[in-house]
Coordinates of N, CA and C in Angstrom, one line a residue:
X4 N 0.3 -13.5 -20.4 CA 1.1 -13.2 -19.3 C 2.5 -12.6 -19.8
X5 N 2.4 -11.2 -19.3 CA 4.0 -11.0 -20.0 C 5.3 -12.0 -18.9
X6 N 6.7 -11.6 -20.0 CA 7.3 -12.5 -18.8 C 7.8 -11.5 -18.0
X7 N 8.5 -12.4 -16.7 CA 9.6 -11.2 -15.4 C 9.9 -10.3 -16.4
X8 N 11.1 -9.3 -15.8 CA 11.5 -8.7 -16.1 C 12.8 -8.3 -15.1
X9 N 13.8 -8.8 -15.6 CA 14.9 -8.2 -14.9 C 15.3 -7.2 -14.9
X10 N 16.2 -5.8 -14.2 CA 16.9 -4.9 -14.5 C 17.9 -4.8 -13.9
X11 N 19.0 -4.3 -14.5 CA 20.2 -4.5 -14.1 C 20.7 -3.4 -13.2
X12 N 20.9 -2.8 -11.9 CA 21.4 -1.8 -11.1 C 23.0 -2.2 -11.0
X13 N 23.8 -1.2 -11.7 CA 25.1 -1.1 -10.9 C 25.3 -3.1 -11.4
X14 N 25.7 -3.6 -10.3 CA 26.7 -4.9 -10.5 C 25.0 -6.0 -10.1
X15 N 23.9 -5.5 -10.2 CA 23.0 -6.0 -9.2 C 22.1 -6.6 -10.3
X16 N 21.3 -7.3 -10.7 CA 19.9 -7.5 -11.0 C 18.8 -7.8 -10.4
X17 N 18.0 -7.1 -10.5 CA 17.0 -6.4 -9.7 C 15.6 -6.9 -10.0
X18 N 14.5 -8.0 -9.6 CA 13.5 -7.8 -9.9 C 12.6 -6.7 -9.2
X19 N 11.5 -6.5 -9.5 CA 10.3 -5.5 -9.1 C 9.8 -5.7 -8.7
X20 N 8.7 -5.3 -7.4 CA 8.0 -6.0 -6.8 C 6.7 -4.7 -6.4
X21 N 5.2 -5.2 -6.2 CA 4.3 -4.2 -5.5 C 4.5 -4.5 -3.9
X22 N 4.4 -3.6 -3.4 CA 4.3 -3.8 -1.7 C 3.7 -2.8 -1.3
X23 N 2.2 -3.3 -0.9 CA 0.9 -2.7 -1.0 C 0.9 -2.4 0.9
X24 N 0.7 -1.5 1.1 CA 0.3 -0.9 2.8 C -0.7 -0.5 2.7
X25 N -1.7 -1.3 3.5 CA -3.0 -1.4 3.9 C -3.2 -0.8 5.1
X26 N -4.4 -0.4 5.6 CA -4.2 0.2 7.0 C -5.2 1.5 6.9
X27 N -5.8 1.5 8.2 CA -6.8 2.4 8.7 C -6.4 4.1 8.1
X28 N -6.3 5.2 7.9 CA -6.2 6.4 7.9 C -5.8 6.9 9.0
X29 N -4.4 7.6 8.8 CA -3.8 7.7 10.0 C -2.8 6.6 10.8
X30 N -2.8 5.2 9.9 CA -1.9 4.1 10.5 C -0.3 4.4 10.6
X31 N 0.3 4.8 9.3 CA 1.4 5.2 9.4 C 2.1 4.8 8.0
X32 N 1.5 4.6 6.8 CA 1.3 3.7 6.0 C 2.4 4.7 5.1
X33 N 1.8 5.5 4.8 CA 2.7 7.0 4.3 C 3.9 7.2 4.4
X34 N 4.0 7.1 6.0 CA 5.6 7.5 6.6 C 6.4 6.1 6.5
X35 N 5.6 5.0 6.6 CA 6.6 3.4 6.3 C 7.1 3.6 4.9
X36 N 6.3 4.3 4.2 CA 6.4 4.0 2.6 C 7.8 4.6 2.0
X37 N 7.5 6.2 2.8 CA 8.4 6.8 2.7 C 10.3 6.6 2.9
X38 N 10.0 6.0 4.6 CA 11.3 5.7 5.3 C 11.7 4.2 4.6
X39 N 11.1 3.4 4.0 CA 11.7 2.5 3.3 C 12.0 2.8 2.3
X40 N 11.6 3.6 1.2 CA 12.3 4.3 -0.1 C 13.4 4.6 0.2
X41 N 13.7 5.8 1.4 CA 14.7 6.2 1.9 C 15.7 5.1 2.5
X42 N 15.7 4.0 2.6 CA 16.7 2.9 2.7 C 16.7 2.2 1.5
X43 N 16.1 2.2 0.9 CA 16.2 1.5 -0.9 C 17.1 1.9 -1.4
X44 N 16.6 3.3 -1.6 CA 17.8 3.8 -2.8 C 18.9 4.2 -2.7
X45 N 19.6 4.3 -1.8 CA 20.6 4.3 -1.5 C 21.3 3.1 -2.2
X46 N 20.8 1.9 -1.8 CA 21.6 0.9 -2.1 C 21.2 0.6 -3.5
X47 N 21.1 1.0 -4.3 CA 20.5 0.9 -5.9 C 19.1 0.5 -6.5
X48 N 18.1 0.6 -5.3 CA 17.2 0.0 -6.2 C 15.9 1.2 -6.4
X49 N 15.8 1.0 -7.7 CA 14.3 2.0 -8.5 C 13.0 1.7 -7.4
X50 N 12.6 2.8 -6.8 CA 12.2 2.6 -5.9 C 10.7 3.9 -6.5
X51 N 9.0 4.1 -6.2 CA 8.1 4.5 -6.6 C 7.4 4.5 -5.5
X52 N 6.9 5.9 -4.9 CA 5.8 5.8 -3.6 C 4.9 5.9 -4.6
X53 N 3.8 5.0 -4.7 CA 1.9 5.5 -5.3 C 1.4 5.9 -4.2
X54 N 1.5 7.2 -3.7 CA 0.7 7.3 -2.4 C -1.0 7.7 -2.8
X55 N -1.9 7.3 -1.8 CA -3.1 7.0 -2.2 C -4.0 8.6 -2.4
X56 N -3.0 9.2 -2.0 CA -3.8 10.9 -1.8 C -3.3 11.6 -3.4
X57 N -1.8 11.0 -3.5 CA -1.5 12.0 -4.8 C -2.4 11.1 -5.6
X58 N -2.3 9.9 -5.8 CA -3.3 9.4 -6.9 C -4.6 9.2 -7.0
X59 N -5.3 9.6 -5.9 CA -6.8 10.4 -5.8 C -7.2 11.6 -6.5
X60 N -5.9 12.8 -6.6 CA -5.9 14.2 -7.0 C -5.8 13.7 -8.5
X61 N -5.1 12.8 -9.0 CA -4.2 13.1 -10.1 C -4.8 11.5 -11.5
X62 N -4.4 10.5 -10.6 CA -5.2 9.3 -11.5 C -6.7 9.0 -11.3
X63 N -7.3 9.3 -9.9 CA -8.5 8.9 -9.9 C -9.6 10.1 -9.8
X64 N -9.2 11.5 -10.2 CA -10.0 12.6 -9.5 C -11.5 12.5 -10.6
X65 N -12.2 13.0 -9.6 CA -13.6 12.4 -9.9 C -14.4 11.7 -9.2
X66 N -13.7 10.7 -8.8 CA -14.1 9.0 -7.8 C -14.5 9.6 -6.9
X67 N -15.5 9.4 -6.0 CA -16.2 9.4 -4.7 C -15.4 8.3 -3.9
X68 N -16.8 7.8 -2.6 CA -15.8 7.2 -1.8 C -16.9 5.9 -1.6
X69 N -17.8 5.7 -2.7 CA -18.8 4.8 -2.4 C -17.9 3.4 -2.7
X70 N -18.4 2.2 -2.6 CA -17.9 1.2 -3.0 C -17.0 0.9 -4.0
X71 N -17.9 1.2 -4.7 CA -17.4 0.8 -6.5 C -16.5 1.8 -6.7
X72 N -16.7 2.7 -6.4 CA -15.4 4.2 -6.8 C -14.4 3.7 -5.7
X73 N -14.4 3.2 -4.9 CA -13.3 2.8 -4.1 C -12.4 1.7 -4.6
X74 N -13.2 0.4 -5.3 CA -12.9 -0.8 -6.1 C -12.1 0.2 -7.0
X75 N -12.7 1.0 -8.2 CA -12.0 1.8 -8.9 C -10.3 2.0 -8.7
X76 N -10.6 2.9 -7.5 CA -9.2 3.5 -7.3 C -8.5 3.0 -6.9
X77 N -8.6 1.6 -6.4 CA -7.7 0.3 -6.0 C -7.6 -0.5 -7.3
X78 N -8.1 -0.5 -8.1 CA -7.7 -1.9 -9.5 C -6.7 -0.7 -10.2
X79 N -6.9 1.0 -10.6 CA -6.9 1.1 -11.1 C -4.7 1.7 -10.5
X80 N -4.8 2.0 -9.1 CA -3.5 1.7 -8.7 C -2.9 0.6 -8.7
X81 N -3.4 -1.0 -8.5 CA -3.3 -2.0 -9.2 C -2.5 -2.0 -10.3
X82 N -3.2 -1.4 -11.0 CA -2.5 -1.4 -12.5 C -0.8 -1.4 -12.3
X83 N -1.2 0.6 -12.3 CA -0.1 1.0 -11.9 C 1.0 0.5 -11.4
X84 N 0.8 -0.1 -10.6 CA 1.8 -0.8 -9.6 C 2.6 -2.0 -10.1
X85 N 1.6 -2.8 -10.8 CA 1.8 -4.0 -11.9 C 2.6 -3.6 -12.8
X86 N 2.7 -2.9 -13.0 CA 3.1 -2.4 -14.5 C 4.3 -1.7 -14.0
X87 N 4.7 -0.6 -13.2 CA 6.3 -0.1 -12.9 C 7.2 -1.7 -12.0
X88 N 6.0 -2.3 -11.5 CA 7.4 -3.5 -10.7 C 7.4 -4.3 -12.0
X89 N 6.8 -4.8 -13.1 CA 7.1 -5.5 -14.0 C 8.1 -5.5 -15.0
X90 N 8.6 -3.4 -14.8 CA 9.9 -3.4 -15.2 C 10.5 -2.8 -14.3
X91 N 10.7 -3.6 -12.8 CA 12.3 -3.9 -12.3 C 12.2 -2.9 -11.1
X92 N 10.8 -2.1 -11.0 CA 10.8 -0.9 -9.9 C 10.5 -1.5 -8.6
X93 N 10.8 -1.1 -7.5 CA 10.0 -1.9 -6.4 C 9.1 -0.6 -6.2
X94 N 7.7 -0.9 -5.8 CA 6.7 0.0 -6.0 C 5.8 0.1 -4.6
X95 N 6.0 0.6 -4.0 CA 5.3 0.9 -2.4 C 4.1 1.6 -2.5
X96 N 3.1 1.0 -2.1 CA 1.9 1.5 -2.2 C 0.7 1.7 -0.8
X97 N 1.2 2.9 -0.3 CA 0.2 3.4 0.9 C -1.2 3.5 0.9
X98 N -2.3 2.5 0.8 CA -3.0 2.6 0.0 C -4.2 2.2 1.3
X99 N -4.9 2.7 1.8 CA -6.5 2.1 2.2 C -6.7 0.7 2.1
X100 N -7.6 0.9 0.6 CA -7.9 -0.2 0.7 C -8.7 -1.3 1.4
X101 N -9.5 -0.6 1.7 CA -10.2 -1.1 2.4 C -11.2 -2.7 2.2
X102 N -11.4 -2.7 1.2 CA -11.7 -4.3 0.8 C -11.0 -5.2 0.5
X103 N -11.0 -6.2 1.4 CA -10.4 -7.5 0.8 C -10.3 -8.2 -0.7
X104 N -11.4 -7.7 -1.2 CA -11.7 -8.7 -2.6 C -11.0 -7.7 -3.3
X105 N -11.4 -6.2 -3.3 CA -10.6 -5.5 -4.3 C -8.7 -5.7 -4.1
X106 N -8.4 -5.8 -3.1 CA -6.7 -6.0 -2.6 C -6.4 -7.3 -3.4
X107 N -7.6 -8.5 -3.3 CA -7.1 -9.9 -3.7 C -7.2 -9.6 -5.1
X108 N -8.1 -8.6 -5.6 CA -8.0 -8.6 -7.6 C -6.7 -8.1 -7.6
X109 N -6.3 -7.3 -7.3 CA -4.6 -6.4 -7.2 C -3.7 -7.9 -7.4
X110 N -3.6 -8.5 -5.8 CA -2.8 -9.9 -5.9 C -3.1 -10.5 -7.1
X111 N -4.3 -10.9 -7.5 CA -4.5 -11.8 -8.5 C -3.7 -11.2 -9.8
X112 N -3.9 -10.5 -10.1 CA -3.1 -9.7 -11.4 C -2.2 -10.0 -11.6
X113 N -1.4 -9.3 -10.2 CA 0.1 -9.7 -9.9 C 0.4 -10.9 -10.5
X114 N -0.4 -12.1 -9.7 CA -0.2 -13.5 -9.9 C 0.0 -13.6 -11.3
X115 N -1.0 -13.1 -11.9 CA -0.8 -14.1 -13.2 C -0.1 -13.1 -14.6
X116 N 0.3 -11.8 -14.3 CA 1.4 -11.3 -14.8 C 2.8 -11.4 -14.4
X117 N 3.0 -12.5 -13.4 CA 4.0 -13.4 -12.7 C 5.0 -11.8 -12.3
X118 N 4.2 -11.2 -11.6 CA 5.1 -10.1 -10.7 C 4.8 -10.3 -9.4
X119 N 5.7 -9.9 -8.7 CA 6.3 -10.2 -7.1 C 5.5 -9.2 -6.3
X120 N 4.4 -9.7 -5.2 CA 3.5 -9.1 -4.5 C 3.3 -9.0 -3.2
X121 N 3.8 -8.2 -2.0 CA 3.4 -8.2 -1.0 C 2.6 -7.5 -0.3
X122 N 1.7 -8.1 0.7 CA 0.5 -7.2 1.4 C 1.1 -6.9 2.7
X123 N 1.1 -6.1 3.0 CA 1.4 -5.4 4.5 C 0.5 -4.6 5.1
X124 N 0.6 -5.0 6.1 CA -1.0 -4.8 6.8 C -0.5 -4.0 8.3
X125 N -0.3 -2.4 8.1 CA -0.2 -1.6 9.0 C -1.1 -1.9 10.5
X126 N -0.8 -2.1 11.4 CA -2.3 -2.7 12.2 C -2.3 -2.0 13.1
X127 N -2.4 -0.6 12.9 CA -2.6 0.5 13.7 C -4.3 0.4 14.3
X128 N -4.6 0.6 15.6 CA -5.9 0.6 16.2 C -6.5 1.9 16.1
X129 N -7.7 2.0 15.6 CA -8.4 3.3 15.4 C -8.6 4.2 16.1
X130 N -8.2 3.7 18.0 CA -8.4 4.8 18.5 C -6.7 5.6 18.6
X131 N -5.6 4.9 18.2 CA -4.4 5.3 17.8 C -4.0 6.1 16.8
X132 N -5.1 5.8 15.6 CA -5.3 6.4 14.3 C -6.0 7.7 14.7
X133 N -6.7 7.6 15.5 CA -8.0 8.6 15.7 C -6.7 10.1 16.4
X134 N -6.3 9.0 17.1 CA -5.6 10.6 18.6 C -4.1 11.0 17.1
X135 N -3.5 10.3 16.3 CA -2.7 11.2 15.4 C -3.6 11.8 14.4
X136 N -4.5 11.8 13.5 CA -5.5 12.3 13.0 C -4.7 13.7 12.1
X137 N -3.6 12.9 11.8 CA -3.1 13.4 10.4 C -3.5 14.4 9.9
X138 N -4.4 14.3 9.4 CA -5.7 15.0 8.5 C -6.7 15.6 9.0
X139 N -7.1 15.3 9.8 CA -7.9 15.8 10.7 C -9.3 15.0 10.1
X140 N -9.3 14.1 9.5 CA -10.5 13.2 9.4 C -11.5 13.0 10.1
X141 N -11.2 12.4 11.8 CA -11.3 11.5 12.6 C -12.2 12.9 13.4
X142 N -11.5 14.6 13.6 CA -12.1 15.1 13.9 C -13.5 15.5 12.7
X143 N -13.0 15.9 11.8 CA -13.7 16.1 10.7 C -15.6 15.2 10.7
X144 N -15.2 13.6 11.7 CA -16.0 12.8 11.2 C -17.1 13.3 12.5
X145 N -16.2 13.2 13.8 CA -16.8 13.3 14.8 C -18.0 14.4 15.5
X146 N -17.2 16.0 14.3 CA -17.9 16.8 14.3 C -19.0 17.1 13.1
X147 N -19.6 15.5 12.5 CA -20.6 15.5 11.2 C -19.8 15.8 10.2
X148 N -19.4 16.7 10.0 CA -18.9 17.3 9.1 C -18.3 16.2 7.6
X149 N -18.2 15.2 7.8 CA -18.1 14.1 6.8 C -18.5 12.9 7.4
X150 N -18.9 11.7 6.5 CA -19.5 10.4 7.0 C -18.5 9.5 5.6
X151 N -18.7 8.3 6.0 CA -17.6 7.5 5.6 C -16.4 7.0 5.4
X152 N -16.1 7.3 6.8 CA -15.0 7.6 7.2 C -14.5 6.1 6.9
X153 N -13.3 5.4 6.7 CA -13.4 4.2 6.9 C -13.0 3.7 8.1
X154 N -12.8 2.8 8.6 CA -12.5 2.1 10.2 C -14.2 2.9 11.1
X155 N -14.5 4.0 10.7 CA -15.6 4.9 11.7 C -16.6 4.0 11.6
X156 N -17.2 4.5 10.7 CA -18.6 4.6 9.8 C -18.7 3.9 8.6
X157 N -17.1 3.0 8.1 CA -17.6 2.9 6.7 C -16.5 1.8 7.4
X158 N -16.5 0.7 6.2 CA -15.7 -0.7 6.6 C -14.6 -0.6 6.6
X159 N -13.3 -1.4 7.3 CA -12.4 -1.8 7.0 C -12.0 -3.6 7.2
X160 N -12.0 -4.0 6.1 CA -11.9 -5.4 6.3 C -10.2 -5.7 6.4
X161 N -9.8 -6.3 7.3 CA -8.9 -6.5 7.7 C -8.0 -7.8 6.9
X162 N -6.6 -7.6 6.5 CA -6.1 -8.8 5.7 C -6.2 -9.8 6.7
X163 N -6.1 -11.1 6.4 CA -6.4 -12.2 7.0 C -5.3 -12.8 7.3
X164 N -4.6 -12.9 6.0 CA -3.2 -13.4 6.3 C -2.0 -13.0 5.5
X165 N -1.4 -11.5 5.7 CA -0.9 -10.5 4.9 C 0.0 -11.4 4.8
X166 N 1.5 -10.7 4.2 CA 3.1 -11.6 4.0 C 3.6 -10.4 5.4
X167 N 3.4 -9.4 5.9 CA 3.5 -8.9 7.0 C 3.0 -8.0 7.8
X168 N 2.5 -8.3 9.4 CA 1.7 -7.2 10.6 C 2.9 -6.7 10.8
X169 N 2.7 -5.5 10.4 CA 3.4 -4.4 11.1 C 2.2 -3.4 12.7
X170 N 2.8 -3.5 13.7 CA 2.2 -2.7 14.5 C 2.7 -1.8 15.0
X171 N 2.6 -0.4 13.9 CA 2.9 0.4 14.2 C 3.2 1.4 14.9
X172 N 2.3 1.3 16.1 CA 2.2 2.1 17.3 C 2.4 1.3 18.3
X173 N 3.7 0.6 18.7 CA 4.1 -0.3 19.2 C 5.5 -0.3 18.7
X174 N 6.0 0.1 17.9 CA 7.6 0.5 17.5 C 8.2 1.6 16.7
X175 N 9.1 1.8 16.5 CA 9.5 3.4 15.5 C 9.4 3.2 14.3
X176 N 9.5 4.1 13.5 CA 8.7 4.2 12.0 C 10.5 3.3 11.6
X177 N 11.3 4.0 12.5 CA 12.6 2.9 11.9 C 12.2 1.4 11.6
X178 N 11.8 0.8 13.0 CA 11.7 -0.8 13.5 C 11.0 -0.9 12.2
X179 N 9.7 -0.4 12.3 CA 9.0 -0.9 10.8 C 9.3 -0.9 9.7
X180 N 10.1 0.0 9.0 CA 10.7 -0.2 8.1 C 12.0 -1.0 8.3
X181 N 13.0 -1.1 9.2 CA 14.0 -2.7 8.8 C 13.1 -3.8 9.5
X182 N 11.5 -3.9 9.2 CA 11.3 -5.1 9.5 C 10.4 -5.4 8.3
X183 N 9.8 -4.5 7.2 CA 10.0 -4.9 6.3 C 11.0 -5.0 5.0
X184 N 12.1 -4.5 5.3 CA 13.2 -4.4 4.5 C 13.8 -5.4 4.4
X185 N 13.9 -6.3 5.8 CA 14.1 -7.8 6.2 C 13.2 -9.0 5.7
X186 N 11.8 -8.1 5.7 CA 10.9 -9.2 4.4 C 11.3 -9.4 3.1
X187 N 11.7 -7.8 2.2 CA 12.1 -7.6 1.1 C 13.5 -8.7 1.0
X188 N 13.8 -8.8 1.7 CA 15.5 -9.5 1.8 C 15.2 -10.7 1.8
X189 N 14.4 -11.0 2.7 CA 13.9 -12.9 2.4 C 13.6 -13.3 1.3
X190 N 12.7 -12.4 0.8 CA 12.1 -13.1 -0.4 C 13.0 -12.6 -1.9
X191 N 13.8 -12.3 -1.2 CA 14.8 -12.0 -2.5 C 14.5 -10.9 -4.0
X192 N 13.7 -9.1 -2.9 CA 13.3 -8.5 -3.5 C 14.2 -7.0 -3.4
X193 N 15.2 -7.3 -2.1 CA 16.0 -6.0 -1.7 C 17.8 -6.5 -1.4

């Protein structure tokens, strides 16, 4: 187990932390990730979006979307994530994720490379996800034209008992972000 790792900002010392956003396609997971970076750094802290699309193109290109290529590209942003908050980054990660067990190997890691881990669980409803359709997935699915959609056609197992529900579509991309900014602050990560 390596140990913490402190870093020093300006008059501050700073631990690292993953803060993983889970959530259907289309939840809002992206723009949270975003708009709380955008309040981080300002106030000094090393701040890292792993958003789940650039590191599809770039760390995982190849991977399909079957199970195990999915496990894949979740341990393997895991990593990632482990490893910049271990020295001192807070690390936001918009990430699918659609399996529980693969999210709890991520936690587990965390755990026992004794870095600071939160699950946040976007809990946007699919027919909410479906009518912003970002991407045009949701049409994409409806007109065949792709299968495996997740939340559609393909699973999404829902966290059970995140460190925070955010519901999305039910407040502004602001509320959500100072309402986990206000988590970060409790737990003594912002």
């Amino acid at each position: 187990m390596r140990a913490a790792r402190m870093t020093t900002v300006g008059d501050n010392d700073v631990t690292g932390a993953t803060v993983w956003l889970t959530g259907l396609p289309s939840a809002g997971k992206t723009t949270l990730a975003y708009e709380l970076a955008g309040l981080l750094r300002p106030a000094g802290h090393r701040v890292e979006v792993l958003d789940g699309d650039e590191i599809r193109e770039f760390l995982s290109a190849g991977l399909g979307f079957s199970r195990e290529d999915r496990d894949t590209n979740v341990q393997r942003i895991g990593f990632v994530a482990e490893l910049l908050a271990s020295h001192g980054v807070l690390v936001l990660v918009p990430v699918i994720a659609p399996y529980a067990e693969s999210r709890e190997a991520v936690r587990k890691r965390h755990q026992k490379e004794g870095t600071a881990y939160l699950e946040v669980y976007v809990a946007t409803p699919v027919e909410v996800c479906s009518e912003r359709d970002v991407k045009g997935l949701y049409a994409k699915q409806a007109a065949g034209e792709i299968a495996g959609l997740t939340g559609v056609d393909d699973p999404y197992e829902e966290p059970e008992s995140p460190d925070l529900r955010i519901e999305a579509h039910e407040q502004s991309v602001a509320e959500s972000a100072a309402a986990l900014l206000g988590l970060l602050r409790e737990r003594g990560l912002a």
